[in-house]
Amino acid sequence: MKDFKSSIPENFEIKIKNQVISRNNFTLIAGPCTIENYDDLLTIVNKLKKLGIKFFRGGAYKMRTSPYKFQGLGQKGLEYMRRVSAETGMISVSEVIAPEDVETVSNNIDILQVGTRNMHNYRLLKRLGEIDNPVILKRGMSSTIEEWLFAAEHIIAAGNSQVILCERGIRTFENFTRNTLDISAIPAVRSLSNLPVLIDPSHSSGRRDMIKSLSWAAMAAGADGLMIETHFSPDTTVCDSEQTIDFPMLETIISPLNDIVAKLWNKKGI
Ligand code: PEP
Ligand code: MN
């Protein structure tokens, strides 16, 4: 296998606003699957801020399996993300789905996300190599770890080394869960690469009742962060409601976080 460590130095840090994403920090990103309106987004982000969280997510462009389902607010969603970020000082994360959208998304959003369905979209990856924003690269649902690391190389080789990997579950024969969370991807990435790696327990399980266990498993296994779909009213959200958790659950998940990541991995918590 290629030596992926040679592309990125050890103790590599991604600095965004006053925060650092790295192997020595734990990064927590939470927020709704999709942005529905300005007021709800602001309410959610203020609640996250109160919990000490610095990063929020929200989809403006959605890659939905069905073309008949809500596809996101698009440009309007980006504008809501930008305004909420300016008002709260929180760092925004949102997905970009096409090379031609990279410029507008990068002008409105702090960290751009590549979704699982686009991990192999090399033109999109190359375009993301030309911007200054950090990029969260989700693992393709049927991709090997090597293919995922090569996808990251496409962004790095094109000029942007600020790549954050995110394991979000892979396709297996099991259908009790939406996907199968590959916890072994964490130690694998740690040994093969110097990039930080996050876990997304939401899209991997597709089940609200598993988010706590999988999040704690990720912390214990050495993940550098989590991205969790969260809303004040999960049952009434238009997208991924079954896997979205509420704020009391998020608080439960966070409560042992700083102790676990400091004791087991010597990482700075949130
Ligand atoms: C998301 O995080 O909003 C998303 C669509 O995730 P994935 O690409 O992993 O399905
Ligand atoms: Mn979702």
GROMACS .gro file of C-alpha atoms and ligand atoms in nm:
model
  281
    1MET     CA    1   0.000   0.000   0.000
    2LYS     CA    2   0.112   0.357  -0.068
    3ASP     CA    3   0.276   0.539   0.223
    4PHE     CA    4   0.000   0.792   0.289
    5LYS     CA    5   0.194   0.935   0.585
    6SER     CA    6   0.444   1.100   0.354
    7SER     CA    7   0.187   1.352   0.221
    8ILE     CA    8   0.107   1.503   0.561
    9PRO     CA    9   0.346   1.575   0.852
   10GLU     CA   10   0.302   1.417   1.194
   11ASN     CA   11   0.114   1.633   1.447
   12PHE     CA   12  -0.060   1.799   1.154
   13GLU     CA   13  -0.306   2.069   1.261
   14ILE     CA   14  -0.598   2.223   1.078
   15LYS     CA   15  -0.665   2.571   1.215
   16ILE     CA   16  -1.006   2.719   1.159
   17LYS     CA   17  -1.107   3.043   1.327
   18ASN     CA   18  -0.981   2.990   1.686
   19GLN     CA   19  -1.013   2.610   1.680
   20VAL     CA   20  -0.776   2.327   1.595
   21ILE     CA   21  -0.871   1.996   1.434
   22SER     CA   22  -0.595   1.737   1.479
   23ARG     CA   23  -0.492   1.405   1.628
   24ASN     CA   24  -0.442   1.586   1.959
   25ASN     CA   25  -0.790   1.737   1.981
   26PHE     CA   26  -1.141   1.600   1.986
   27THR     CA   27  -1.382   1.778   1.751
   28LEU     CA   28  -1.757   1.760   1.800
   29ILE     CA   29  -1.982   1.863   1.513
   30ALA     CA   30  -2.360   1.851   1.558
   31GLY     CA   31  -2.672   1.989   1.397
   32PRO     CA   32  -2.959   1.896   1.170
   33CYS     CA   33  -2.940   1.672   0.866
   34THR     CA   34  -3.079   1.953   0.656
   35ILE     CA   35  -3.149   2.322   0.709
   36GLU     CA   36  -3.524   2.375   0.716
   37ASN     CA   37  -3.553   2.745   0.806
   38TYR     CA   38  -3.348   3.022   0.965
   39ASP     CA   39  -3.518   3.030   1.307
   40ASP     CA   40  -3.488   2.657   1.376
   41LEU     CA   41  -3.123   2.658   1.269
   42LEU     CA   42  -3.045   2.951   1.499
   43THR     CA   43  -3.225   2.782   1.791
   44ILE     CA   44  -3.027   2.459   1.736
   45VAL     CA   45  -2.693   2.636   1.707
   46ASN     CA   46  -2.751   2.842   2.021
   47LYS     CA   47  -2.826   2.520   2.210
   48LEU     CA   48  -2.506   2.360   2.078
   49LYS     CA   49  -2.308   2.665   2.183
   50LYS     CA   50  -2.446   2.640   2.537
   51LEU     CA   51  -2.308   2.285   2.554
   52GLY     CA   52  -1.959   2.411   2.468
   53ILE     CA   53  -1.969   2.283   2.109
   54LYS     CA   54  -1.788   2.495   1.849
   55PHE     CA   55  -1.894   2.337   1.518
   56PHE     CA   56  -2.238   2.302   1.359
   57ARG     CA   57  -2.354   2.112   1.054
   58GLY     CA   58  -2.651   2.155   0.822
   59GLY     CA   59  -2.716   2.040   0.466
   60ALA     CA   60  -2.816   2.295   0.202
   61TYR     CA   61  -2.756   2.063  -0.095
   62LYS     CA   62  -2.876   1.711  -0.019
   63MET     CA   63  -2.792   1.393  -0.212
   64ARG     CA   64  -3.119   1.207  -0.151
   65THR     CA   65  -3.167   0.854  -0.276
   66SER     CA   66  -3.518   0.946  -0.395
   67PRO     CA   67  -3.561   1.244  -0.629
   68TYR     CA   68  -3.911   1.290  -0.483
   69LYS     CA   69  -3.780   1.380  -0.136
   70PHE     CA   70  -3.670   1.723  -0.011
   71GLN     CA   71  -3.343   1.816  -0.184
   72GLY     CA   72  -3.240   2.099   0.049
   73LEU     CA   73  -3.278   2.477   0.043
   74GLY     CA   74  -2.972   2.527  -0.179
   75GLN     CA   75  -2.837   2.882  -0.193
   76LYS     CA   76  -3.088   3.002   0.068
   77GLY     CA   77  -2.963   2.735   0.308
   78LEU     CA   78  -2.603   2.853   0.260
   79GLU     CA   79  -2.713   3.205   0.341
   80TYR     CA   80  -2.883   3.087   0.664
   81MET     CA   81  -2.567   2.897   0.760
   82ARG     CA   82  -2.353   3.206   0.701
   83ARG     CA   83  -2.585   3.432   0.902
   84VAL     CA   84  -2.611   3.187   1.193
   85SER     CA   85  -2.234   3.144   1.196
   86ALA     CA   86  -2.185   3.524   1.202
   87GLU     CA   87  -2.441   3.568   1.478
   88THR     CA   88  -2.312   3.289   1.705
   89GLY     CA   89  -1.940   3.273   1.620
   90MET     CA   90  -1.980   2.900   1.555
   91ILE     CA   91  -1.793   2.720   1.275
   92SER     CA   92  -2.014   2.590   0.992
   93VAL     CA   93  -1.998   2.259   0.805
   94SER     CA   94  -2.202   2.188   0.491
   95GLU     CA   95  -2.188   1.954   0.195
   96VAL     CA   96  -2.090   2.053  -0.158
   97ILE     CA   97  -2.219   1.820  -0.428
   98ALA     CA   98  -2.082   1.961  -0.755
   99PRO     CA   99  -1.759   2.126  -0.876
  100GLU     CA  100  -1.953   2.430  -1.004
  101ASP     CA  101  -2.089   2.497  -0.653
  102VAL     CA  102  -1.749   2.496  -0.479
  103GLU     CA  103  -1.696   2.870  -0.512
  104THR     CA  104  -2.031   2.978  -0.360
  105VAL     CA  105  -2.023   2.711  -0.089
  106SER     CA  106  -1.667   2.805   0.009
  107ASN     CA  107  -1.766   3.172   0.031
  108ASN     CA  108  -2.048   3.098   0.275
  109ILE     CA  109  -1.933   2.794   0.473
  110ASP     CA  110  -1.620   2.734   0.685
  111ILE     CA  111  -1.570   2.360   0.631
  112LEU     CA  112  -1.691   2.185   0.315
  113GLN     CA  113  -1.808   1.827   0.325
  114VAL     CA  114  -1.789   1.564   0.051
  115GLY     CA  115  -2.065   1.307   0.097
  116THR     CA  116  -2.033   0.932   0.065
  117ARG     CA  117  -2.190   0.932  -0.284
  118ASN     CA  118  -1.925   1.174  -0.410
  119MET     CA  119  -1.609   1.024  -0.263
  120HIS     CA  120  -1.513   0.902  -0.611
  121ASN     CA  121  -1.599   1.229  -0.785
  122TYR     CA  122  -1.239   1.314  -0.866
  123ARG     CA  123  -1.324   1.639  -1.047
  124LEU     CA  124  -1.500   1.761  -0.734
  125LEU     CA  125  -1.203   1.653  -0.519
  126LYS     CA  126  -0.957   1.827  -0.750
  127ARG     CA  127  -1.164   2.147  -0.738
  128LEU     CA  128  -1.159   2.129  -0.355
  129GLY     CA  129  -0.780   2.121  -0.377
  130GLU     CA  130  -0.790   2.478  -0.510
  131ILE     CA  131  -0.966   2.641  -0.210
  132ASP     CA  132  -0.849   2.741   0.137
  133ASN     CA  133  -1.133   2.586   0.340
  134PRO     CA  134  -1.082   2.257   0.524
  135VAL     CA  135  -1.267   1.960   0.369
  136ILE     CA  136  -1.441   1.672   0.546
  137LEU     CA  137  -1.415   1.369   0.318
  138LYS     CA  138  -1.669   1.100   0.395
  139ARG     CA  139  -1.582   0.742   0.314
  140GLY     CA  140  -1.768   0.598   0.015
  141MET     CA  141  -2.021   0.347   0.141
  142SER     CA  142  -1.860   0.072  -0.070
  143SER     CA  143  -1.502   0.196  -0.063
  144THR     CA  144  -1.197   0.036   0.087
  145ILE     CA  145  -0.978   0.229   0.328
  146GLU     CA  146  -0.711   0.253   0.059
  147GLU     CA  147  -0.957   0.402  -0.195
  148TRP     CA  148  -1.071   0.652   0.070
  149LEU     CA  149  -0.712   0.758   0.146
  150PHE     CA  150  -0.644   0.791  -0.227
  151ALA     CA  151  -0.952   1.013  -0.257
  152ALA     CA  152  -0.799   1.234   0.014
  153GLU     CA  153  -0.476   1.241  -0.190
  154HIS     CA  154  -0.670   1.388  -0.484
  155ILE     CA  155  -0.752   1.693  -0.270
  156ILE     CA  156  -0.402   1.711  -0.120
  157ALA     CA  157  -0.225   1.670  -0.456
  158ALA     CA  158  -0.439   1.950  -0.599
  159GLY     CA  159  -0.312   2.188  -0.331
  160ASN     CA  160  -0.526   2.163  -0.019
  161SER     CA  161  -0.387   1.949   0.264
  162GLN     CA  162  -0.658   2.044   0.514
  163VAL     CA  163  -0.847   1.717   0.483
  164ILE     CA  164  -1.047   1.554   0.762
  165LEU     CA  165  -1.160   1.195   0.707
  166CYS     CA  166  -1.503   1.079   0.822
  167GLU     CA  167  -1.611   0.715   0.853
  168ARG     CA  168  -1.989   0.704   0.806
  169GLY     CA  169  -2.063   0.333   0.774
  170ILE     CA  170  -2.020   0.090   0.488
  171ARG     CA  171  -2.253  -0.146   0.303
  172THR     CA  172  -2.254  -0.502   0.437
  173PHE     CA  173  -2.509  -0.786   0.435
  174GLU     CA  174  -2.649  -0.661   0.768
  175ASN     CA  175  -2.970  -0.464   0.734
  176PHE     CA  176  -3.069  -0.414   1.098
  177THR     CA  177  -2.866  -0.093   1.076
  178ARG     CA  178  -2.864   0.148   0.780
  179ASN     CA  179  -2.492   0.077   0.726
  180THR     CA  180  -2.223  -0.094   0.933
  181LEU     CA  181  -1.996   0.135   1.131
  182ASP     CA  182  -1.639   0.026   1.060
  183ILE     CA  183  -1.474   0.104   1.393
  184SER     CA  184  -1.157  -0.063   1.268
  185ALA     CA  185  -1.122   0.223   1.020
  186ILE     CA  186  -1.003   0.437   1.315
  187PRO     CA  187  -0.689   0.239   1.406
  188ALA     CA  188  -0.635   0.168   1.035
  189VAL     CA  189  -0.632   0.538   0.945
  190ARG     CA  190  -0.418   0.617   1.249
  191SER     CA  191  -0.153   0.375   1.130
  192LEU     CA  192  -0.170   0.460   0.759
  193SER     CA  193  -0.214   0.837   0.754
  194ASN     CA  194  -0.155   1.154   0.956
  195LEU     CA  195  -0.499   1.301   0.878
  196PRO     CA  196  -0.757   1.338   1.156
  197VAL     CA  197  -1.049   1.094   1.142
  198LEU     CA  198  -1.408   1.155   1.257
  199ILE     CA  199  -1.692   0.910   1.311
  200ASP     CA  200  -2.051   0.973   1.199
  201PRO     CA  201  -2.267   0.744   1.414
  202SER     CA  202  -2.586   0.887   1.260
  203HIS     CA  203  -2.556   0.777   0.897
  204SER     CA  204  -2.372   0.459   0.994
  205SER     CA  205  -2.644   0.322   1.221
  206GLY     CA  206  -2.951   0.508   1.097
  207ARG     CA  207  -3.088   0.449   1.448
  208ARG     CA  208  -3.133   0.701   1.727
  209ASP     CA  209  -3.106   0.429   1.992
  210MET     CA  210  -2.748   0.346   1.889
  211ILE     CA  211  -2.590   0.690   1.871
  212LYS     CA  212  -2.469   0.689   2.231
  213SER     CA  213  -2.301   0.346   2.216
  214LEU     CA  214  -2.136   0.414   1.883
  215SER     CA  215  -2.017   0.760   1.991
  216TRP     CA  216  -1.859   0.622   2.306
  217ALA     CA  217  -1.705   0.337   2.105
  218ALA     CA  218  -1.554   0.595   1.867
  219MET     CA  219  -1.405   0.798   2.154
  220ALA     CA  220  -1.257   0.483   2.308
  221ALA     CA  221  -1.116   0.364   1.976
  222GLY     CA  222  -0.920   0.686   1.923
  223ALA     CA  223  -1.138   0.886   1.684
  224ASP     CA  224  -1.048   1.254   1.653
  225GLY     CA  225  -1.409   1.363   1.662
  226LEU     CA  226  -1.774   1.295   1.596
  227MET     CA  227  -2.040   1.434   1.368
  228ILE     CA  228  -2.389   1.374   1.509
  229GLU     CA  229  -2.727   1.469   1.362
  230THR     CA  230  -2.908   1.665   1.635
  231HIS     CA  231  -3.233   1.862   1.648
  232PHE     CA  232  -3.457   1.996   1.926
  233SER     CA  233  -3.748   1.801   1.775
  234PRO     CA  234  -3.607   1.494   1.595
  235ASP     CA  235  -3.947   1.341   1.515
  236THR     CA  236  -4.065   1.637   1.312
  237THR     CA  237  -3.753   1.689   1.097
  238VAL     CA  238  -3.792   1.642   0.720
  239CYS     CA  239  -3.474   1.442   0.671
  240ASP     CA  240  -3.315   1.147   0.861
  241SER     CA  241  -3.551   1.185   1.154
  242GLU     CA  242  -3.504   0.820   1.270
  243GLN     CA  243  -3.134   0.875   1.336
  244THR     CA  244  -3.150   1.232   1.470
  245ILE     CA  245  -3.105   1.275   1.846
  246ASP     CA  246  -3.232   1.547   2.080
  247PHE     CA  247  -3.031   1.771   2.314
  248PRO     CA  248  -3.073   1.566   2.637
  249MET     CA  249  -2.926   1.268   2.449
  250LEU     CA  250  -2.642   1.481   2.314
  251GLU     CA  251  -2.563   1.595   2.669
  252THR     CA  252  -2.550   1.233   2.787
  253ILE     CA  253  -2.309   1.149   2.506
  254ILE     CA  254  -2.084   1.445   2.584
  255SER     CA  255  -2.072   1.401   2.962
  256PRO     CA  256  -1.780   1.149   2.975
  257LEU     CA  257  -1.615   1.275   2.654
  258ASN     CA  258  -1.338   1.491   2.797
  259ASP     CA  259  -1.236   1.225   3.051
  260ILE     CA  260  -1.232   0.941   2.797
  261VAL     CA  261  -1.033   1.120   2.529
  262ALA     CA  262  -0.786   1.269   2.778
  263LYS     CA  263  -0.729   0.946   2.974
  264LEU     CA  264  -0.714   0.703   2.683
  265TRP     CA  265  -0.564   0.916   2.409
  266ASN     CA  266  -0.416   1.224   2.572
  267LYS     CA  267  -0.640   1.442   2.357
  268LYS     CA  268  -0.780   1.782   2.438
  269GLY     CA  269  -1.157   1.756   2.472
  270ILE     CA  270  -1.427   2.001   2.369
  271PEP     C1  271  -2.467   1.408   0.557
  271PEP     O1  272  -2.377   1.405   0.642
  271PEP     O2  273  -2.550   1.500   0.549
  271PEP     C2  274  -2.478   1.297   0.460
  271PEP     C3  275  -2.563   1.301   0.358
  271PEP     O3  276  -2.396   1.196   0.486
  271PEP     P1  277  -2.345   1.078   0.390
  271PEP     O4  278  -2.290   1.142   0.268
  271PEP     O5  279  -2.243   1.009   0.474
  271PEP     O6  280  -2.466   0.991   0.362
  272MN      MN  281  -2.857   1.299   0.712
   0.00000   0.00000   0.00000
